[in-house]
PDB file of C-alpha atoms in Angstrom:
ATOM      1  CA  UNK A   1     -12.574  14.171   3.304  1.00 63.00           C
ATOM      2  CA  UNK A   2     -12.644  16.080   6.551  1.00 66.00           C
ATOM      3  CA  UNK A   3     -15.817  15.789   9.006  1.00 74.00           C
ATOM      4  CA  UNK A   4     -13.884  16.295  12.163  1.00 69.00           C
ATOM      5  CA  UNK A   5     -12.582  12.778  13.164  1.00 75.00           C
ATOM      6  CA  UNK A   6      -9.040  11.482  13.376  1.00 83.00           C
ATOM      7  CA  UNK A   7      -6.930   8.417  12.358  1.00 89.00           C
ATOM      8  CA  UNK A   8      -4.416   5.956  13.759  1.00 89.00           C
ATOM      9  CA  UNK A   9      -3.381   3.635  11.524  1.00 92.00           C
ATOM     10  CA  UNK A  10      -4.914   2.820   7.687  1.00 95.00           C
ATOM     11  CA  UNK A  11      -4.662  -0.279   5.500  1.00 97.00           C
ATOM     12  CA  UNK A  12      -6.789  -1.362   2.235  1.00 96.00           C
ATOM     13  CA  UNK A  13      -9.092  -4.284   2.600  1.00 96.00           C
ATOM     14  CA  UNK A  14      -7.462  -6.292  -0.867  1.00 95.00           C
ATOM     15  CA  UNK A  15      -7.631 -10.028   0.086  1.00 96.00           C
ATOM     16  CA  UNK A  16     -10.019 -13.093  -0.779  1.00 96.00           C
ATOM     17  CA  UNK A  17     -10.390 -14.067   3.140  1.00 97.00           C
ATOM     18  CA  UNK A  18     -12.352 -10.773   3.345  1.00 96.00           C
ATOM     19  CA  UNK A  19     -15.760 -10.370   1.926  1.00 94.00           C
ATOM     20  CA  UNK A  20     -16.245  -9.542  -1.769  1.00 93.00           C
ATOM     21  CA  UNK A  21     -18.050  -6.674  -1.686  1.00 93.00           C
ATOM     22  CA  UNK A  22     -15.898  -4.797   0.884  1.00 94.00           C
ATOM     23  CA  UNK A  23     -12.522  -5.600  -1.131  1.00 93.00           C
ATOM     24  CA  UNK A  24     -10.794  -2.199  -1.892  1.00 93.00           C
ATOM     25  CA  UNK A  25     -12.203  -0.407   0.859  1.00 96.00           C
ATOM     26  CA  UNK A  26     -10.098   2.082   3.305  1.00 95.00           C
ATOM     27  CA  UNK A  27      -9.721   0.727   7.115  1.00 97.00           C
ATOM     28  CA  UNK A  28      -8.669   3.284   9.679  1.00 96.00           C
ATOM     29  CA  UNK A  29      -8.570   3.506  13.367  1.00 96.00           C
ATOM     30  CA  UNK A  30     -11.292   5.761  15.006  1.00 93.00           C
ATOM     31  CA  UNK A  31      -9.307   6.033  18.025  1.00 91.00           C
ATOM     32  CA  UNK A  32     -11.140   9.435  19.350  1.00 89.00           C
ATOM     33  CA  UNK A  33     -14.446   7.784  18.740  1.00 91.00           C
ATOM     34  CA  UNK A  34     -14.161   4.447  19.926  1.00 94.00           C
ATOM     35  CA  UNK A  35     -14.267   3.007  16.334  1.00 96.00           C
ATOM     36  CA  UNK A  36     -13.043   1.435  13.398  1.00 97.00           C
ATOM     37  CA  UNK A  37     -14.061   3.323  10.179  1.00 95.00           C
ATOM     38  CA  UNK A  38     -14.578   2.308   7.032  1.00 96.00           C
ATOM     39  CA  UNK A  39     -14.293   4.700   3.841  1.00 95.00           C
ATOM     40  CA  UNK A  40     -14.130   3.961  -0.329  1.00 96.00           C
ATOM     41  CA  UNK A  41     -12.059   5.650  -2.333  1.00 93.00           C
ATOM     42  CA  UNK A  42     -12.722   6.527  -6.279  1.00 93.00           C
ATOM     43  CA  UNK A  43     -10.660   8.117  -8.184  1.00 90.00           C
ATOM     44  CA  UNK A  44     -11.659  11.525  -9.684  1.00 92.00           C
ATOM     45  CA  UNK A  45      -9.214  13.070 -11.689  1.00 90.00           C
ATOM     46  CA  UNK A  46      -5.577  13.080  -9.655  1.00 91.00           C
ATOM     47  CA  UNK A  47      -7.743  12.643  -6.513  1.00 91.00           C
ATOM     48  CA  UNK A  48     -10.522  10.794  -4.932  1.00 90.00           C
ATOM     49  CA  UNK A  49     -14.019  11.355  -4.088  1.00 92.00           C
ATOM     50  CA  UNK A  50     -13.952   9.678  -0.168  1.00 92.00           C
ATOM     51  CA  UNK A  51     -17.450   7.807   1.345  1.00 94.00           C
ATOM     52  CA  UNK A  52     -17.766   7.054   4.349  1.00 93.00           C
ATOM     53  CA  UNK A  53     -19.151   3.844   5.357  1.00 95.00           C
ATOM     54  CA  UNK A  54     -20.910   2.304   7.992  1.00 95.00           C
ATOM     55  CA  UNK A  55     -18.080   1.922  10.762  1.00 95.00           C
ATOM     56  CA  UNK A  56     -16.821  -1.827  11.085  1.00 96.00           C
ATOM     57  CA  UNK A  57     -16.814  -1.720  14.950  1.00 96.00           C
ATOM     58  CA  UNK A  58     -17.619   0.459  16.802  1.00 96.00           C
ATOM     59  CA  UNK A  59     -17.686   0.786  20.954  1.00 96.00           C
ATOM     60  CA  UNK A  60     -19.359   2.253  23.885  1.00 96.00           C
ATOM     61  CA  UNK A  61     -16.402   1.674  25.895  1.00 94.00           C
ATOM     62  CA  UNK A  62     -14.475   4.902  25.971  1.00 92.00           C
ATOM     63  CA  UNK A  63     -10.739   3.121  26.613  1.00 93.00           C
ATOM     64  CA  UNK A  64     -11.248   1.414  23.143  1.00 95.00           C
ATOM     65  CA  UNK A  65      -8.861   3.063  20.937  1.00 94.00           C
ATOM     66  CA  UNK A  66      -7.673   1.974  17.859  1.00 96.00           C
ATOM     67  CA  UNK A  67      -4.477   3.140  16.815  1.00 95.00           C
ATOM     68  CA  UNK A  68      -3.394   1.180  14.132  1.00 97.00           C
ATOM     69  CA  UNK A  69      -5.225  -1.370  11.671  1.00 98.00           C
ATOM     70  CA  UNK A  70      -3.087  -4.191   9.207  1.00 97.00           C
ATOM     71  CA  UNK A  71      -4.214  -7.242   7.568  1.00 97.00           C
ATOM     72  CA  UNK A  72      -2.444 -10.028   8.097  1.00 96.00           C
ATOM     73  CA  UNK A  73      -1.118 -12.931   6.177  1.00 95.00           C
ATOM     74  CA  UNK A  74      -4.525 -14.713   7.226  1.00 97.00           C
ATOM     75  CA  UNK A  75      -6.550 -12.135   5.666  1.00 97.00           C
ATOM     76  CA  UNK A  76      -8.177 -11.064   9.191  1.00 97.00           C
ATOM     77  CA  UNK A  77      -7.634  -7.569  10.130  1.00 98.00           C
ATOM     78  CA  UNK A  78      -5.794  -7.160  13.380  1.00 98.00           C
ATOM     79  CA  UNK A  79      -7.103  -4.117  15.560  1.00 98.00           C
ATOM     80  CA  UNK A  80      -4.168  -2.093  18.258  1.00 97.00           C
ATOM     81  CA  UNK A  81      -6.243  -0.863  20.698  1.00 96.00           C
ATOM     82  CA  UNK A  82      -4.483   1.542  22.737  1.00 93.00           C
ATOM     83  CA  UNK A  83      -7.166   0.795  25.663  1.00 94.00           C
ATOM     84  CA  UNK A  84      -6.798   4.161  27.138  1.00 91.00           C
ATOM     85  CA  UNK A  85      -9.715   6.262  28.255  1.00 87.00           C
ATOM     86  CA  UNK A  86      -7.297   8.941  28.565  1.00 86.00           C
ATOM     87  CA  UNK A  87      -5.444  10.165  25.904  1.00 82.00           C
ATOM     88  CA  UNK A  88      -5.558  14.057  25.354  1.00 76.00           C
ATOM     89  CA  UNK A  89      -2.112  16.000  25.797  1.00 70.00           C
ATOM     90  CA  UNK A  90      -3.422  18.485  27.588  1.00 74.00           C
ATOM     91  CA  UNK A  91      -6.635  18.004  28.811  1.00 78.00           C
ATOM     92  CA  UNK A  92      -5.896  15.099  31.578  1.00 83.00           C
ATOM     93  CA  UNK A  93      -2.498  15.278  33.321  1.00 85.00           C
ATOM     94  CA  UNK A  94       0.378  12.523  32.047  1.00 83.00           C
ATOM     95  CA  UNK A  95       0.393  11.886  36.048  1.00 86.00           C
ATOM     96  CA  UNK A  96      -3.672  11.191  36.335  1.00 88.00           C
ATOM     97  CA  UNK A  97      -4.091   7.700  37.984  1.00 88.00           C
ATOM     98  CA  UNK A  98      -6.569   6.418  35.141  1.00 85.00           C
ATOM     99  CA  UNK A  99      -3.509   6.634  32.715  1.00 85.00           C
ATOM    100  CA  UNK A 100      -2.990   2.829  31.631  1.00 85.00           C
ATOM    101  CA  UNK A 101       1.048   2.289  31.046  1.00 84.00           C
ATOM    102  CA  UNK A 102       0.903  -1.120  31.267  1.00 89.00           C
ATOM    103  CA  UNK A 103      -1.396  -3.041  29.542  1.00 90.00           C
ATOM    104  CA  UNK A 104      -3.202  -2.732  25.689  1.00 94.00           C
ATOM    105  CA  UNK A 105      -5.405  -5.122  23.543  1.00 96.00           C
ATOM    106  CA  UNK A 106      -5.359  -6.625  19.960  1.00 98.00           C
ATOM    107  CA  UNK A 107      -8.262  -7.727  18.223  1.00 98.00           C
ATOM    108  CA  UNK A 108      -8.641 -10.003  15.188  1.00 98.00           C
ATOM    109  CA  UNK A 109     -11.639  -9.416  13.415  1.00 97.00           C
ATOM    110  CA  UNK A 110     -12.264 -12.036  10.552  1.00 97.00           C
ATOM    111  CA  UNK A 111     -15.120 -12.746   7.750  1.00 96.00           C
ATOM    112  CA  UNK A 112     -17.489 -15.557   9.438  1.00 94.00           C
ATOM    113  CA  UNK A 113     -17.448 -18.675   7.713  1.00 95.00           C
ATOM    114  CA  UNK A 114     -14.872 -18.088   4.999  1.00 96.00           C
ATOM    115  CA  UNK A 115     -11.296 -19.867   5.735  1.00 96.00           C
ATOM    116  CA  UNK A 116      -8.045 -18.001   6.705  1.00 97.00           C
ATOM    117  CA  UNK A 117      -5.589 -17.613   4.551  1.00 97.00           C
ATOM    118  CA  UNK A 118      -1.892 -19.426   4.397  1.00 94.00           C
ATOM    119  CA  UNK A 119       0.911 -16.883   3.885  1.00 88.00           C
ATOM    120  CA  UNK A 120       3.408 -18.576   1.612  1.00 90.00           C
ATOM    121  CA  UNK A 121       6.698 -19.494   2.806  1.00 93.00           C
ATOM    122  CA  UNK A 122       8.601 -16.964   0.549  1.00 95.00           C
ATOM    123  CA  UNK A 123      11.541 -16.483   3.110  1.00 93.00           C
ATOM    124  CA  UNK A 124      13.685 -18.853   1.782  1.00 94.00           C
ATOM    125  CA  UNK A 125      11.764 -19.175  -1.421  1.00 96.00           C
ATOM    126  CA  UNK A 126      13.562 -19.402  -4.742  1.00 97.00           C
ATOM    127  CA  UNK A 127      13.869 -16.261  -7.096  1.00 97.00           C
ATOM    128  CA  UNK A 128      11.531 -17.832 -10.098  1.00 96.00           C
ATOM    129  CA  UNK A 129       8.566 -18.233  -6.645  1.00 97.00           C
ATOM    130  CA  UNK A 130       9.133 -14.706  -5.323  1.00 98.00           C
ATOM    131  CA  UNK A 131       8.786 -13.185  -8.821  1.00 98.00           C
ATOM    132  CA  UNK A 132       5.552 -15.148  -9.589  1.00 97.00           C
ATOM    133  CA  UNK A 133       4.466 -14.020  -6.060  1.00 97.00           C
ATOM    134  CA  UNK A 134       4.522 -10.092  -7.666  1.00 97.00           C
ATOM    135  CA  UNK A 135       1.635 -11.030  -9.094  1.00 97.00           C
ATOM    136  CA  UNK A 136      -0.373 -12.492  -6.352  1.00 96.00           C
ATOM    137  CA  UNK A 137      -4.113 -11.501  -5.626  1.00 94.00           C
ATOM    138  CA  UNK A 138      -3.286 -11.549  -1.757  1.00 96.00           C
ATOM    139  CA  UNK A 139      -1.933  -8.103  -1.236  1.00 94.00           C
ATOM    140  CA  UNK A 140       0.346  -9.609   1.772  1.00 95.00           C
ATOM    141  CA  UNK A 141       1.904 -12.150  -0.201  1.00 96.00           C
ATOM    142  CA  UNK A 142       3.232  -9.260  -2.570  1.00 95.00           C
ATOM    143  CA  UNK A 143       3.890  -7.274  -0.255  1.00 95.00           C
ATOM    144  CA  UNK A 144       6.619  -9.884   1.742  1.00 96.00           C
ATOM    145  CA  UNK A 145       7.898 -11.284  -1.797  1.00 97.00           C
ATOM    146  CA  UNK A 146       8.872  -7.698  -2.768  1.00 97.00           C
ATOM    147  CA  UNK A 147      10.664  -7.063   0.809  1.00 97.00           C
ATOM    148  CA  UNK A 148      12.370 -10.778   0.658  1.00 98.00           C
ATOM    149  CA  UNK A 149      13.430  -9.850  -2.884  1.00 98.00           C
ATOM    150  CA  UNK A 150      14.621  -6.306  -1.678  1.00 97.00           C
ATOM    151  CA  UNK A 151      16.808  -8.629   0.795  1.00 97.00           C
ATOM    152  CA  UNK A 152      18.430 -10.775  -1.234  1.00 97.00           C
ATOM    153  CA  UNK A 153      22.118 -10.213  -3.373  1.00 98.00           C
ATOM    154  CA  UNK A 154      21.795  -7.693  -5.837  1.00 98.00           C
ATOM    155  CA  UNK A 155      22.890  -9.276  -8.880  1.00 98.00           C
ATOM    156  CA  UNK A 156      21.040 -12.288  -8.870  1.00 98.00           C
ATOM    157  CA  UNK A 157      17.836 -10.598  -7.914  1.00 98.00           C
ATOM    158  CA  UNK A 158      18.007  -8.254 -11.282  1.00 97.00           C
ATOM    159  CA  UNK A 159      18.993 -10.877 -13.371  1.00 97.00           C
ATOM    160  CA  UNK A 160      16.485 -13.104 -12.666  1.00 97.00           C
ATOM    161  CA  UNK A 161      13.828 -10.357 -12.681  1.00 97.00           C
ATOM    162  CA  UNK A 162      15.162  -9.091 -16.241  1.00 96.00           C
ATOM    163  CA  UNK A 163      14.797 -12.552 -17.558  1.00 97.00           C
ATOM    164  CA  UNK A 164      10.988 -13.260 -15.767  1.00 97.00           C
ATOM    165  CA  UNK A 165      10.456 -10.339 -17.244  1.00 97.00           C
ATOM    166  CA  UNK A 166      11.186 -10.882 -20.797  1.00 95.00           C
ATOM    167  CA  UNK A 167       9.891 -14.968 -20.565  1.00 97.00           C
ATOM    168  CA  UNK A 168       6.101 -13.308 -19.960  1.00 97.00           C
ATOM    169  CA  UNK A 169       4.115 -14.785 -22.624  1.00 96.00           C
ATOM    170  CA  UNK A 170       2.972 -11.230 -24.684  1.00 96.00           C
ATOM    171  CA  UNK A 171       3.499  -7.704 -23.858  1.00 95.00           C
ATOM    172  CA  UNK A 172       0.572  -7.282 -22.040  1.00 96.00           C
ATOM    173  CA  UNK A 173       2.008  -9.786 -19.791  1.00 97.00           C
ATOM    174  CA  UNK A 174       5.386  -8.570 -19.578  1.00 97.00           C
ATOM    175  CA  UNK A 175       3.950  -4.917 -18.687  1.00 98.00           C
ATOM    176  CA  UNK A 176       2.168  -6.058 -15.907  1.00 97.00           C
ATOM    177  CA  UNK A 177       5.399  -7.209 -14.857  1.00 98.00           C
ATOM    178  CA  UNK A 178       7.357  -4.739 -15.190  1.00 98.00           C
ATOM    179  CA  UNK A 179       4.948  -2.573 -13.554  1.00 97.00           C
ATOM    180  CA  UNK A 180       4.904  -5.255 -10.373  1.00 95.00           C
ATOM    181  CA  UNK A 181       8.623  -5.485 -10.262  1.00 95.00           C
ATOM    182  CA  UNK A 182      10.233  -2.234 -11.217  1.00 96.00           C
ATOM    183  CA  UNK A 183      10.018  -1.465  -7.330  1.00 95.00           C
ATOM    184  CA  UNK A 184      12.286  -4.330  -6.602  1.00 96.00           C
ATOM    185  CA  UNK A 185      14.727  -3.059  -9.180  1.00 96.00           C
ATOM    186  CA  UNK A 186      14.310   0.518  -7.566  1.00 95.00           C
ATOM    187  CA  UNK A 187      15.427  -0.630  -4.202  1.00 95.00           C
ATOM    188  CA  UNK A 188      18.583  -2.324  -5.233  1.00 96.00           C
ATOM    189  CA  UNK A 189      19.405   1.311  -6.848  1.00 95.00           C
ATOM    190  CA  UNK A 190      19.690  -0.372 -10.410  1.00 95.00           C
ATOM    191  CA  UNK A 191      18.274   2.006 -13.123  1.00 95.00           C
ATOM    192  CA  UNK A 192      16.516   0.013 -16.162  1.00 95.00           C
ATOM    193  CA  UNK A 193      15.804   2.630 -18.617  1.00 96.00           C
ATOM    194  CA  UNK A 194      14.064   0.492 -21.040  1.00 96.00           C
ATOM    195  CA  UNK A 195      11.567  -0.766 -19.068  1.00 97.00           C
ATOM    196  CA  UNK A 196      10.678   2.658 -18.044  1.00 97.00           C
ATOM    197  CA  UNK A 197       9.764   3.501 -21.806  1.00 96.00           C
ATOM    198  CA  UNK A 198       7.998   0.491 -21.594  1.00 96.00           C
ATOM    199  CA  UNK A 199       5.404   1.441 -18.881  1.00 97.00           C
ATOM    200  CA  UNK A 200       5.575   4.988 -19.907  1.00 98.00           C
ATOM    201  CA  UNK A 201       4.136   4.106 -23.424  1.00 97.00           C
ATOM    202  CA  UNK A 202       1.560   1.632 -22.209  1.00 97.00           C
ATOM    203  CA  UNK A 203      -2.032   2.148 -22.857  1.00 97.00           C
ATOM    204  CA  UNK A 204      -2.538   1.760 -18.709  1.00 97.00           C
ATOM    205  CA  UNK A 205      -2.513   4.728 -16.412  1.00 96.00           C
ATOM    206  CA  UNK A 206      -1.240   2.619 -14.210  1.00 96.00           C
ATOM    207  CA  UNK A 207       1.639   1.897 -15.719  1.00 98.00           C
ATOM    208  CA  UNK A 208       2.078   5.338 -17.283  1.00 98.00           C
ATOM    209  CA  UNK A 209       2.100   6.895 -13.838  1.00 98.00           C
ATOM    210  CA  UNK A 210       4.607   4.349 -12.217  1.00 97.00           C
ATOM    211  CA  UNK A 211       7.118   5.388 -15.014  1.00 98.00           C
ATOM    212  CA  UNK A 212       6.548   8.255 -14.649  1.00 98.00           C
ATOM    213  CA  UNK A 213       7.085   7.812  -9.890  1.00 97.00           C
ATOM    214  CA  UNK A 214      10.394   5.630 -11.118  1.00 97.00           C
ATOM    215  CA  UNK A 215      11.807   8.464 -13.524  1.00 97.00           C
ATOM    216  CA  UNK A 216      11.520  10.844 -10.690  1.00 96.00           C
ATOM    217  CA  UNK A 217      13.776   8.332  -8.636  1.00 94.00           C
ATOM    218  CA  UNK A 218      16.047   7.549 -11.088  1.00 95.00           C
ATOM    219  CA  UNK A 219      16.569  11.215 -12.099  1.00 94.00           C
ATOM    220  CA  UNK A 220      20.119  11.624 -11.992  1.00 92.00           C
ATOM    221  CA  UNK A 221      21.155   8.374 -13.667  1.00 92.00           C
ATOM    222  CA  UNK A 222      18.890   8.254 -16.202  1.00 93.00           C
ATOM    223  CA  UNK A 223      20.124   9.613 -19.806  1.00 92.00           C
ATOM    224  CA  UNK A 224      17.073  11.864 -20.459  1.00 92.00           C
ATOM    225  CA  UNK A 225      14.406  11.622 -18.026  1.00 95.00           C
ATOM    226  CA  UNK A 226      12.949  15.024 -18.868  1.00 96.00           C
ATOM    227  CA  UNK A 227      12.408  13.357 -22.438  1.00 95.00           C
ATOM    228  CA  UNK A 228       9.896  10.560 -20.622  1.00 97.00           C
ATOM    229  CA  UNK A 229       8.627  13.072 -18.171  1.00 98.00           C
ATOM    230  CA  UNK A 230       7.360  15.549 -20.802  1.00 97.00           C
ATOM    231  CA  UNK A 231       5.313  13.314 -22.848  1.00 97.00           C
ATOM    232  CA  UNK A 232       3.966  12.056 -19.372  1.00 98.00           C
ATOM    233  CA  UNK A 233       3.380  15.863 -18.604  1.00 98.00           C
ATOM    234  CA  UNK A 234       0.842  15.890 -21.137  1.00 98.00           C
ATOM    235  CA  UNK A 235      -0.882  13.027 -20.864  1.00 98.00           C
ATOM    236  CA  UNK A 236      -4.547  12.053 -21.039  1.00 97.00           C
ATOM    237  CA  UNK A 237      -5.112  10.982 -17.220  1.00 97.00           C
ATOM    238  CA  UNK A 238      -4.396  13.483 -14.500  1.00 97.00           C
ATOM    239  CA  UNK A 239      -2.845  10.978 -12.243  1.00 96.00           C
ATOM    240  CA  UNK A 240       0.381  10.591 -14.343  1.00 98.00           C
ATOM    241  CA  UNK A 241       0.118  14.699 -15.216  1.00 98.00           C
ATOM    242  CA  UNK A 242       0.673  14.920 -11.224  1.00 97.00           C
ATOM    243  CA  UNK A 243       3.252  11.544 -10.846  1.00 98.00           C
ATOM    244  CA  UNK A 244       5.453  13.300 -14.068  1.00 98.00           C
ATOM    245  CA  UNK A 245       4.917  16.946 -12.176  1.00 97.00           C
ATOM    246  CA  UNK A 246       6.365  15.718  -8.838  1.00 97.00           C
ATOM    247  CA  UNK A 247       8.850  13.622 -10.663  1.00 97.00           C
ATOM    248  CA  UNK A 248      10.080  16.937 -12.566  1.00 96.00           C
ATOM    249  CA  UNK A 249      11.267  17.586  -8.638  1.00 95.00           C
ATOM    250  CA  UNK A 250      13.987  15.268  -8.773  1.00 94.00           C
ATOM    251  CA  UNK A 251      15.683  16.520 -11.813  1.00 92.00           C
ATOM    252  CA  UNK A 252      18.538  18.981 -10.344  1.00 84.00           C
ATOM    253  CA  UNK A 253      18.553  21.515 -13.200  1.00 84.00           C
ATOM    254  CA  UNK A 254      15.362  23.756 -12.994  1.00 82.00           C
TER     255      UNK A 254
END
């Protein structure tokens, strides 16, 4: 999607303080045109067909400029507005006495009459609470459990996520799981390959394409990655034809 406007800043709209209808949606900074716009994204084949929506703000005050967008662990969406009316490179000189240095604004912009959020308090959380967390509906909340659990010792972390893993209750459970987690085991730099054949054989795309990312990373300590990433070359969904494709990268013999 290209209609001539530019970006600061992006973040998806995938929380229950925000309004039902506009969960999933794209949030980006309109900074050239005084906005902030509002797109949805569905996939079509390895891409997506982009709509844009009706902007959520927008301004006729030309030194509103949003440069970056983020939910927070409230579920409000917190605006950086530059508040600049100048901000070309070329067209204004850096020495112009309209150019703000000093001062900027940030906006929180939440649903009317539905309650904030309460960000858990995962910091010092045990391991069994920030695995369970994974698998929150509030995108923040797995966002900070994975980045606490990236923090913590290395050994305890993949033990204990090894053995959530294999207490899930059935297999469609314990995929879901894996597929949550495997990114916690990727940035301790521990390889797992069974739980990549795991995903990779699952009957979600999802899944299929994350094994598929993960291979790619664990290319050169994995026994025989281009055995995963060739079935995954051929699959039925584009998306994990393109994940296996880009994984294929990674693996140093050509």
């Amino acid at each position: 999607w290209n209609q001539g406007r530019k970006f600061g800043g992006a973040d998806i709209a995938d929380n229950s303080h925000w309004l039902p209808e506009n969960r999933g949606e794209f949030v980006a900074g309109g900074y050239l045109h005084n906005s902030v716009e509002r797109f949805r994204l569905t996939p079509r084949g390895a891409t997506f067909h982009v709509e844009r929506l009706a902007p959520l703000v927008e301004s006729t005050n030309t030194a509103f400029r949003v440069v970056d967008v983020r939910f927070g662990p409230d579920g409000a969406l917190y605006l950086c507005d530059w508040f600049n009316s100048l901000i070309g490179h070329y067209q204004t000189s850096f020495r112009h006495p309209d150019r703000d240095k000093t001062r900027g604004r940030i906006w929180r912009v939440s649903a009317k009459g539905r309650p904030a959020l309460r960000a858990p308090a995962l910091e010092t959380a045990p391991l069994p609470a920030l695995f369970d967390t994974l698998l929150s509906p509030e995108r923040w909340n797995r966002q900070l459990a994975s980045r606490v659990l990236n923090d913590r010792p290395t050994e305890p972390v993949v033990a204990g996520f090894q053995n959530w893993a294999q207490a899930a209750p059935s297999e469609e459970a314990r995929l879901d799981r894996i597929y949550e987690g495997i990114g916690v085991l990727a940035s301790h730099e521990v390889p797992h390959a069974e739980f990549i054949e795991r995903l990779s054989r699952s009957r979600h795309p999802n899944h299929r394409a994350r094994a598929a990312r993960i291979t790619g990373h664990w290319a050169s300590r994995l026994n025989d990655p281009l055995e995963v990433l060739t079935r995954l070359a051929a699959d039925t969904e584009a998306t994990v034809r393109l994940e296996a494709v880009v994984a294929c990268a990674y693996v140093p013999d050509a």
